[in-house]
Coordinates of C-alpha atoms (C1' of nucleotides) in Angstrom, one line a residue:
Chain A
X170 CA 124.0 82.4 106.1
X171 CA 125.1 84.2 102.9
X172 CA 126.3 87.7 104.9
X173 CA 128.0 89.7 102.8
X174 CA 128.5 93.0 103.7
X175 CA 125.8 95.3 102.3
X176 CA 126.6 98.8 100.5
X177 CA 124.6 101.5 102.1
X178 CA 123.1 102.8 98.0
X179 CA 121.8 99.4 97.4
X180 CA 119.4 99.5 100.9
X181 CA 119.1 103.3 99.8
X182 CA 117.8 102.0 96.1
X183 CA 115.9 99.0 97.5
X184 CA 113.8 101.6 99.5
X185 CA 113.2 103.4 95.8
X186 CA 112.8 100.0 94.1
X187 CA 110.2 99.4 97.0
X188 CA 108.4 102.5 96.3
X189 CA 108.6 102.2 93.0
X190 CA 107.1 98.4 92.8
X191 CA 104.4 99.6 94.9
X192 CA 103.1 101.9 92.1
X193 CA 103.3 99.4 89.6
X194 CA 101.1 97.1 91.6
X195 CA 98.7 99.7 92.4
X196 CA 97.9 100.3 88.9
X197 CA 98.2 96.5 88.1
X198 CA 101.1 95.9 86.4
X199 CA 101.9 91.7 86.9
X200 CA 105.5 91.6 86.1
X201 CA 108.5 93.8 85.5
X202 CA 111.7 94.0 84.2
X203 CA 115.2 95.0 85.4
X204 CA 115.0 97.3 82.7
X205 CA 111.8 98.5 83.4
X206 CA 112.5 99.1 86.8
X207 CA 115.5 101.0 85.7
X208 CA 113.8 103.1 83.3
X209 CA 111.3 104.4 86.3
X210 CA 114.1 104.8 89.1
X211 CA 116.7 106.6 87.1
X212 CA 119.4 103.6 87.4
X213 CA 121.4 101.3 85.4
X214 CA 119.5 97.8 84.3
X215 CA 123.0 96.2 85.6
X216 CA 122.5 98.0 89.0
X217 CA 118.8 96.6 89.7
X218 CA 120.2 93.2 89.1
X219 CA 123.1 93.4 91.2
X220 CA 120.9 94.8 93.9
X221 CA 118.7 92.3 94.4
X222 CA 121.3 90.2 93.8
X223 CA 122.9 90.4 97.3
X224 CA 119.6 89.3 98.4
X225 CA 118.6 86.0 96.7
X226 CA 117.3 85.3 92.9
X227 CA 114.0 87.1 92.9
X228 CA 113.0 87.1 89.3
X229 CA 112.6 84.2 85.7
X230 CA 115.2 84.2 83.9
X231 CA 113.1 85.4 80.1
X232 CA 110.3 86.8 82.1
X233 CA 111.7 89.5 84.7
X234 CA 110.2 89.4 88.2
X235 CA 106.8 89.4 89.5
X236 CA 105.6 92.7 91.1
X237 CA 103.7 91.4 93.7
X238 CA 106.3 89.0 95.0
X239 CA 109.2 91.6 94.7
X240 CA 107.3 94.3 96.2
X241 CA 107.2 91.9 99.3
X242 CA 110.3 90.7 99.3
X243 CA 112.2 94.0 99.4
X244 CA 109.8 95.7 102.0
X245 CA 110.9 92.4 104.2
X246 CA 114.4 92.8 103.5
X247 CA 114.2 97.0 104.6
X248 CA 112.6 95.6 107.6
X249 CA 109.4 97.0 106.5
X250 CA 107.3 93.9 106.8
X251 CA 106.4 95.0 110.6
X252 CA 105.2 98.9 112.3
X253 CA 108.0 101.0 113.7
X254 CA 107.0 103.0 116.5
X255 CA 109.5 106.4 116.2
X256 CA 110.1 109.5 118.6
X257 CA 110.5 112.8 117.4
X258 CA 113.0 115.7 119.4
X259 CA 112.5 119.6 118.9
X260 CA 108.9 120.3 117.8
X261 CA 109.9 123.6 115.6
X262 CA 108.7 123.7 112.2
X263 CA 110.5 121.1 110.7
X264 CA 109.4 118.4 113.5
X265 CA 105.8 119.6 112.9
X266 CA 106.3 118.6 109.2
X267 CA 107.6 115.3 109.7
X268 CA 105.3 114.5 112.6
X269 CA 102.3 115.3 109.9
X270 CA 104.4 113.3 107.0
X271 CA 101.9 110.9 105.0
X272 CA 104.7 108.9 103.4
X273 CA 106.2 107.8 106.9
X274 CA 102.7 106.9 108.0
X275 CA 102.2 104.2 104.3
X276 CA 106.1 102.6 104.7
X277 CA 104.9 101.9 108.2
X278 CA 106.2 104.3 110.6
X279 CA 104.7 105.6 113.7
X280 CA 105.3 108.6 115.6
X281 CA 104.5 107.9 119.4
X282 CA 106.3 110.7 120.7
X283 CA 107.2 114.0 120.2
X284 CA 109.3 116.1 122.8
X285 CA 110.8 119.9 123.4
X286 CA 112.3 121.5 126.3
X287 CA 110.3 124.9 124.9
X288 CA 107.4 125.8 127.8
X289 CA 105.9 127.2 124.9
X290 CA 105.9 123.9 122.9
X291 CA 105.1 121.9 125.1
X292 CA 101.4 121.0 125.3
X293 CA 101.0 122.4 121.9
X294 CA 98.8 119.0 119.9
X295 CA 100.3 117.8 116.9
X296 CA 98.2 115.7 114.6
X297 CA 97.5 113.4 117.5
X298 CA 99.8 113.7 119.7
X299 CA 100.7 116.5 122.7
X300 CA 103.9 117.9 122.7
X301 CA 105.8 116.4 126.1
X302 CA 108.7 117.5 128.3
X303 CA 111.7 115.9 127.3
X304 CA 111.7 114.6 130.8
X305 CA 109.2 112.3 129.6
X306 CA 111.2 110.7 126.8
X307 CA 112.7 107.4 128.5
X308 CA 109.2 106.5 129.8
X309 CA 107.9 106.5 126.2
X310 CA 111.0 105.0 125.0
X311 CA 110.4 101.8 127.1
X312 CA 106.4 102.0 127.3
X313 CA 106.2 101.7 123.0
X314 CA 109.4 100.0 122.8
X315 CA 110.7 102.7 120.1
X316 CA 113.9 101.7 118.8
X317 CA 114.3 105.2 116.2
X318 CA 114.7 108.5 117.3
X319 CA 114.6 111.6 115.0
X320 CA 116.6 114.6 116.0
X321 CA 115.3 118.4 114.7
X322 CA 116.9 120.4 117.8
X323 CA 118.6 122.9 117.3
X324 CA 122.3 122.9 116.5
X325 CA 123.6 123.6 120.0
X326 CA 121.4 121.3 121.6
X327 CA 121.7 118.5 119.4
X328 CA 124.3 116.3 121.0
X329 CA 122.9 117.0 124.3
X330 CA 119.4 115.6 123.1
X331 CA 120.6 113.1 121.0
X332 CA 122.4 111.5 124.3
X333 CA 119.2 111.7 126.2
X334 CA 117.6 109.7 123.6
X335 CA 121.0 107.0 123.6
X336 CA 120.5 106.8 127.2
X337 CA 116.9 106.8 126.7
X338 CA 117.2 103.4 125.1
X339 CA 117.0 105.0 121.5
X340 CA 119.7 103.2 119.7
X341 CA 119.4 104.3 115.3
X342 CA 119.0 108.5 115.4
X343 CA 118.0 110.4 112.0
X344 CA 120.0 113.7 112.7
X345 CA 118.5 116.7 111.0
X346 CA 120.9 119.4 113.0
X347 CA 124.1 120.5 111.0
X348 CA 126.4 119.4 113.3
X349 CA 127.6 115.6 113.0
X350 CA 127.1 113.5 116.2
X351 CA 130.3 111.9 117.9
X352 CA 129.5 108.4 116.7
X353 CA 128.5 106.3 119.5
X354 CA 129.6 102.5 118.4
X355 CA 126.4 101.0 119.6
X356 CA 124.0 103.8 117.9
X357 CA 123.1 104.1 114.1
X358 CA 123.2 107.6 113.0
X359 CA 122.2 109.2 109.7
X360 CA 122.8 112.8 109.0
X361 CA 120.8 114.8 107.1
X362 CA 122.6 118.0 106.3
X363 CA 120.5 120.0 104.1
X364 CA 122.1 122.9 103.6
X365 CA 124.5 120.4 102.5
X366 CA 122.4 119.2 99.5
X367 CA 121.8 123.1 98.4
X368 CA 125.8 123.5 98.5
X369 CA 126.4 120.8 96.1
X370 CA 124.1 122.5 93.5
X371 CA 125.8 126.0 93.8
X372 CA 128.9 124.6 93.4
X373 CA 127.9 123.0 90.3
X374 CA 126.5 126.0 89.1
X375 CA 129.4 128.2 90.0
X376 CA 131.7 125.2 87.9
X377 CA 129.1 125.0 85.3
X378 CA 129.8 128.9 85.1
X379 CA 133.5 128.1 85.1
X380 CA 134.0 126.1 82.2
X381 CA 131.8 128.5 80.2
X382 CA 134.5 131.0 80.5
Chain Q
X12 CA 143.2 125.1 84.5
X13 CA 143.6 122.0 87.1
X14 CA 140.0 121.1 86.6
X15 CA 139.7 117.2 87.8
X16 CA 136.7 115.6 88.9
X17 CA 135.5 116.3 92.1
X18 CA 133.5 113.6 93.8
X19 CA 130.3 114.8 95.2
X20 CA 131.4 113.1 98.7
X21 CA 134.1 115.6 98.7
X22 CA 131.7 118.8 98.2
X23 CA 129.3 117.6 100.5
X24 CA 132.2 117.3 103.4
X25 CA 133.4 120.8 101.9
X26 CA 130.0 122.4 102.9
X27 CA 130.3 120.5 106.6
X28 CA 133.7 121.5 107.3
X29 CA 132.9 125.0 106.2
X30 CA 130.4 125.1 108.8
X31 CA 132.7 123.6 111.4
X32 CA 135.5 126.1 110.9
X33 CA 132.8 129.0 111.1
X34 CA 131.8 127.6 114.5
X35 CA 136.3 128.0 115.4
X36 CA 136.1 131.1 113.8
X37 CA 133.6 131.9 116.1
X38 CA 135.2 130.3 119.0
X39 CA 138.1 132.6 118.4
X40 CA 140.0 129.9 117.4
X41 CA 143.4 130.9 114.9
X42 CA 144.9 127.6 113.7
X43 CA 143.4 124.3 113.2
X44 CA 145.1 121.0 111.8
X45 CA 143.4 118.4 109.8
X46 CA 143.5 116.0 112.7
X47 CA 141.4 118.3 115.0
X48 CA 139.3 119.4 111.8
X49 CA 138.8 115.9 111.1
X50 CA 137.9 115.1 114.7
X51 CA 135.3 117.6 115.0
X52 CA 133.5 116.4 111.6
X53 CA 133.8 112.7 112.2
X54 CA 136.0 111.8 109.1
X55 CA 139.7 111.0 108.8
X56 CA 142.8 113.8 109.0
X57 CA 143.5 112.2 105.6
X58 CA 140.4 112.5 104.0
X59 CA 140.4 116.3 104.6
X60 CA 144.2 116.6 103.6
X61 CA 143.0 114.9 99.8
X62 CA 139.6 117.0 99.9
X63 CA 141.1 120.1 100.3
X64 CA 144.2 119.1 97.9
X65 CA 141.3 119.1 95.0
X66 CA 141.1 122.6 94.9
X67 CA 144.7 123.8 96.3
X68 CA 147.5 124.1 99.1
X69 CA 145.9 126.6 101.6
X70 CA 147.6 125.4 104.8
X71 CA 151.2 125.6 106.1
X72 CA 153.2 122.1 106.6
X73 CA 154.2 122.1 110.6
X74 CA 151.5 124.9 111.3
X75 CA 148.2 123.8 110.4
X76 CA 145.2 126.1 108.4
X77 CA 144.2 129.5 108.9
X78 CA 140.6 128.8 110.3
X79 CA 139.6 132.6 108.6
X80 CA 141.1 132.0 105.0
X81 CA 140.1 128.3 105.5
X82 CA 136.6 129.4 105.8
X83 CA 136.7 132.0 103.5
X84 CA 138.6 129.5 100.4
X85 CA 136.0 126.6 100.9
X86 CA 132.6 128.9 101.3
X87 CA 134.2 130.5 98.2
X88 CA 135.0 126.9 96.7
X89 CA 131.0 126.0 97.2
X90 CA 130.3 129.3 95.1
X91 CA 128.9 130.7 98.5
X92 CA 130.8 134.4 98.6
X93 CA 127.7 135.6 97.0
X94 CA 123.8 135.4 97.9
X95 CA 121.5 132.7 96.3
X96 CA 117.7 133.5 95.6
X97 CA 115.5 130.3 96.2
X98 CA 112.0 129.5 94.9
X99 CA 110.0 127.0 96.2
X100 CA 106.8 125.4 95.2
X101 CA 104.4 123.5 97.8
X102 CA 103.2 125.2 100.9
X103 CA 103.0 122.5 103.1
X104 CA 104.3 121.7 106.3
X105 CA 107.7 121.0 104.7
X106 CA 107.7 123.9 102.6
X107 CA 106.9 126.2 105.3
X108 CA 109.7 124.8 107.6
X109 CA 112.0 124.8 105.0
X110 CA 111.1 128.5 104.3
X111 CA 111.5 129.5 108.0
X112 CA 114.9 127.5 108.4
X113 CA 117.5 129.9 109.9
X114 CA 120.7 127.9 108.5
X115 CA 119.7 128.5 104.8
X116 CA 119.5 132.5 105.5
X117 CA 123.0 131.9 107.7
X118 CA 124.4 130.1 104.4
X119 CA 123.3 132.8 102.0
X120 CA 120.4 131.4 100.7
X121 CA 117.1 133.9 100.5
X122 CA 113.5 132.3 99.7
X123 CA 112.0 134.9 97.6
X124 CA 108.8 133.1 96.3
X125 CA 106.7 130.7 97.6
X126 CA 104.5 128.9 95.3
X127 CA 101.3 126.3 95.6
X128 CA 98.3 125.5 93.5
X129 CA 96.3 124.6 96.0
X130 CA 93.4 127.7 96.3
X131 CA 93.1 127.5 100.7
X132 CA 97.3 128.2 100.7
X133 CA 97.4 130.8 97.6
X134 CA 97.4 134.0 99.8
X135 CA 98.6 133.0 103.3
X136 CA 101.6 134.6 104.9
X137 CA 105.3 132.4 105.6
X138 CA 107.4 134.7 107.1
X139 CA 107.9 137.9 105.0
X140 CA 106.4 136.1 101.5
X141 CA 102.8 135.9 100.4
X142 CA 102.3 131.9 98.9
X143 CA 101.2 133.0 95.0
X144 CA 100.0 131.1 92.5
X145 CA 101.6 128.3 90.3
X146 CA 101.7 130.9 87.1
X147 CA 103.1 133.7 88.8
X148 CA 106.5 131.5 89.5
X149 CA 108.4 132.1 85.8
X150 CA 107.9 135.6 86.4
X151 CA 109.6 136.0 89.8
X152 CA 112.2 133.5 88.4
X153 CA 112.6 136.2 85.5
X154 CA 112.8 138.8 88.3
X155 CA 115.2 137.6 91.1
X156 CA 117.5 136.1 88.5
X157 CA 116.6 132.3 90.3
X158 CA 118.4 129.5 89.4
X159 CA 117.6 126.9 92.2
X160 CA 114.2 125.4 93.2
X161 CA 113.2 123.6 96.3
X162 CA 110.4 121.0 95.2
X163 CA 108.3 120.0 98.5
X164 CA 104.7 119.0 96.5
X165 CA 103.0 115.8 96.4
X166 CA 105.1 112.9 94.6
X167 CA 101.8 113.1 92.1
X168 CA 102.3 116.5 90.7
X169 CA 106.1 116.5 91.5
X170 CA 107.1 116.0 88.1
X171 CA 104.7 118.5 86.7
X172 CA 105.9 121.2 88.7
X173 CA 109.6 119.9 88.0
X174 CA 108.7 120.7 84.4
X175 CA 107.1 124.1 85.3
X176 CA 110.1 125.5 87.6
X177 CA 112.4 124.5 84.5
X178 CA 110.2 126.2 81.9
X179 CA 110.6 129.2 84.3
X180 CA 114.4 129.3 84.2
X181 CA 115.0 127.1 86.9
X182 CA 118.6 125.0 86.7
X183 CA 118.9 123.4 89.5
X184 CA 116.5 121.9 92.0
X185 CA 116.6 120.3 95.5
X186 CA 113.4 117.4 95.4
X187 CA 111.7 116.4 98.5
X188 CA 109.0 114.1 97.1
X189 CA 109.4 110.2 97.0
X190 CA 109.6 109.8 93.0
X191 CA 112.7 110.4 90.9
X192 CA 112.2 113.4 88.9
X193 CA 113.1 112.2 84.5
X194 CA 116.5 113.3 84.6
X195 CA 117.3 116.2 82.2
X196 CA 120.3 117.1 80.5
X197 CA 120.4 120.0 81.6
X198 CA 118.6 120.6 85.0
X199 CA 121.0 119.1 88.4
X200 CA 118.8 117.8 90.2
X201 CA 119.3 116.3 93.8
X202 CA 116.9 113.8 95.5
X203 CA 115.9 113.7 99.2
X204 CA 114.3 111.0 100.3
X205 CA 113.6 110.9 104.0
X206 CA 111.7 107.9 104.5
X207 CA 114.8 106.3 102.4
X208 CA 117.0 107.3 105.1
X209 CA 114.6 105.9 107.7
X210 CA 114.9 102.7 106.1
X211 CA 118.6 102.7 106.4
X212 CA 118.0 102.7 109.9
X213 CA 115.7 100.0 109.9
X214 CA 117.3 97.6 107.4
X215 CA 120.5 98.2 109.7
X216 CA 118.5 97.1 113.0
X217 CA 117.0 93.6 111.0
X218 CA 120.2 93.3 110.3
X219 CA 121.7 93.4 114.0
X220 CA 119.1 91.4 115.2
X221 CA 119.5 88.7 112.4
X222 CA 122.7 88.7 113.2
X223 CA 122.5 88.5 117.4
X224 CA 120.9 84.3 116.5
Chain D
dG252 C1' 158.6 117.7 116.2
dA253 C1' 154.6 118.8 113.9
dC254 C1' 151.8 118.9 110.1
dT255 C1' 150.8 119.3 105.1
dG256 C1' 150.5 117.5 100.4
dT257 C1' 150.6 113.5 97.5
dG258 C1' 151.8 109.2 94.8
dA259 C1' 150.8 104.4 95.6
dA260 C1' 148.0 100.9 97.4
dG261 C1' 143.8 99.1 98.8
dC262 C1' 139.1 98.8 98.8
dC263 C1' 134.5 99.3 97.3
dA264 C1' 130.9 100.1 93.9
dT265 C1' 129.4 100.1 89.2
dT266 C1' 129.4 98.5 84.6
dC267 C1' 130.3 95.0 81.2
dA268 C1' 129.4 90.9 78.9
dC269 C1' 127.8 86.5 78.6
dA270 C1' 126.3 81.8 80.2
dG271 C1' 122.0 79.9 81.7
dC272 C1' 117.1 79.5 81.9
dT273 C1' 112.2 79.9 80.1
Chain H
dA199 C1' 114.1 85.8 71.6
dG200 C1' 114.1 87.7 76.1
dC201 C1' 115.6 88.4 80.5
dT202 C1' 118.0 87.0 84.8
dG203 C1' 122.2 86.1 87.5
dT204 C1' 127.1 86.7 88.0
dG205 C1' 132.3 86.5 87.3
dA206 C1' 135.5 89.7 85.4
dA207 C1' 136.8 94.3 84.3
dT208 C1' 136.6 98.9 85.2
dG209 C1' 136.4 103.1 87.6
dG210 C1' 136.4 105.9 91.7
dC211 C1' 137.0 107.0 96.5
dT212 C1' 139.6 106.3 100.7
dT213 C1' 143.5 105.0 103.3
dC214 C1' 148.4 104.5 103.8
dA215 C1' 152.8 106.1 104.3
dC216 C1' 156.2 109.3 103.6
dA217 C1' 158.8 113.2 101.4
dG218 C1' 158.7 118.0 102.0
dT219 C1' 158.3 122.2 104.7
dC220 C1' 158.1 125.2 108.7

DNA sequence: GACTGTGAAGCCATTCACAGCT
DNA sequence: AGCTGTGAATGGCTTCACAGTC
């Protein structure tokens, strides 16, 4: 098997190539090309090619690639081609808004869970679901088979929670607390720092404001 | 003036060991070295060395970093020793966790308008703001002297109110919604695509499981 | 002895440019 | 003629390793 290793932007631009393809086949279109595609993602015709690339030979060489076909192919290779049951830990604000997310629900993920160590949380509905104990967590971990946990504790909770979901049988964790995690070697994490995301714009701004000097 | 290129992996580890060496400060701590910063963020002692060389020497060779001057050089560095007013346009479940996130406010960043053009939102209450109309927003750009906007509205309109916030003054914006915004000259704009990151996760586990054959 | 600051080396990702196919 | 697939070239980020300083 042709294994190469992967870089983490091409499976982050396959997901937007995914979305993107989608669209097109929604409002018809037949076929595409790397061009085109790179015209409506914001990338490099180059990039879209060596992307897919890594994968296998998707497209005609004159002709570009057919949307339908492509559309499946990179929804397979994300993993997408199945339903992923997910958990959900701290049921604040932001955990309502990702339990009630639309776009999780179309790429084909499914919240079965959502937990809190708040008494005045838990209980509370959300969309369909009833906010549980965090006691609770390992039983719904096995019972659904959930693989994915997503973390939106608080800071000085977060490591504490997120090993409740490792030992919980939870083993890739999207991490919306500020704090990294100790990386476990046998657990995925992704860190979403958003804060983060708002510094880099002021700092461009406050360089931006530099060189005007 | 020494003014390289910075990578943006470098500011983005700027804005998390900012917030680690608040948390020392906090702890009491004096002195830190780059190993222990480099511990407690999860990259190399070397990678925080070259970061911090970017923008100057600020530590003492045998000694370590002042965690105080530390703190105060990088939050300075991501153009943080001043407050940042925030606008943001769609009242959703996002928007209103975003709006009611305690880190921005800890980070310096103020929410002071709240926009949506959808009639059943226009009027309701998020924390101390009133949600306003769509047409209201260049005006309190105008007012507050805004420069940032936090986009959380439906990937359908996204690039409509893109255009909006930056006919209202707006030059740089944080986008939460699925499509790429047209890039503009002018405008930094940063995309953050959750499901994305979710996919990471789940191309990663196809991937271990192709592999465990 | 401990730790910073940094040139050099290594590695990874993107872009280029063109052969190959329709 | 148009577009894909890809080796080669480029560019950029990270790691190494050590001289310099306290």
């Amino acid at each position: 098997m042709k294994t190469l290793r992967i870089p983490e932007a091409t499976v982050m631009r396959m997901s937007v190539y995914s979305k993107y393809l989608n669209k097109l086949d929604q409002d018809g279109i037949i076929t595409v090309s790397s061009g085109e595609i790179a015209d409506g993602v914001g990338v490099s015709s180059a990039q879209v090619r060596k992307d897919l690339a890594y994968f296998g030979e998707f497209g005609t060489r004159g002709v570009g690639y057919n949307v339908k076909d492509l559309l499946r192919y990179t929804l397979k290779i994300l993993g997408l081609d199945r339903e992923w049951n997910l958990i959900l830990a701290g049921a604040d604000n932001l955990g309502y808004a990702l339990c009630t997310n639309t776009e999780f629900v179309s790429r084909g993920f499914k919240i079965v869970g959502v937990f809190d160590d708040d008494l005045s949380r838990i209980g509370r509905r959300i969309s369909n679901m009833i906010v549980q104990p965090l006691e609770e967590m390992a039983q719904v971990v096995k019972e659904h088979n959930v693989k994915i946990g997503i973390l939106t504790v608080p800071d000085n909770s977060s490591q504490q929670v997120a090993d409740l979901m490792i030992n919980s049988g939870i083993i890739a964790i999207l991490n919306f607390s500020a704090i990294p995690l100790n990386p476990t070697e046998s657990v995925d994490v992704r860190n979403v720092d958003m804060s983060a995301l708002l510094e880099i714009l002021t700092f461009n701004l406050g360089f931006k404001a530099a060189q005007n000097l």
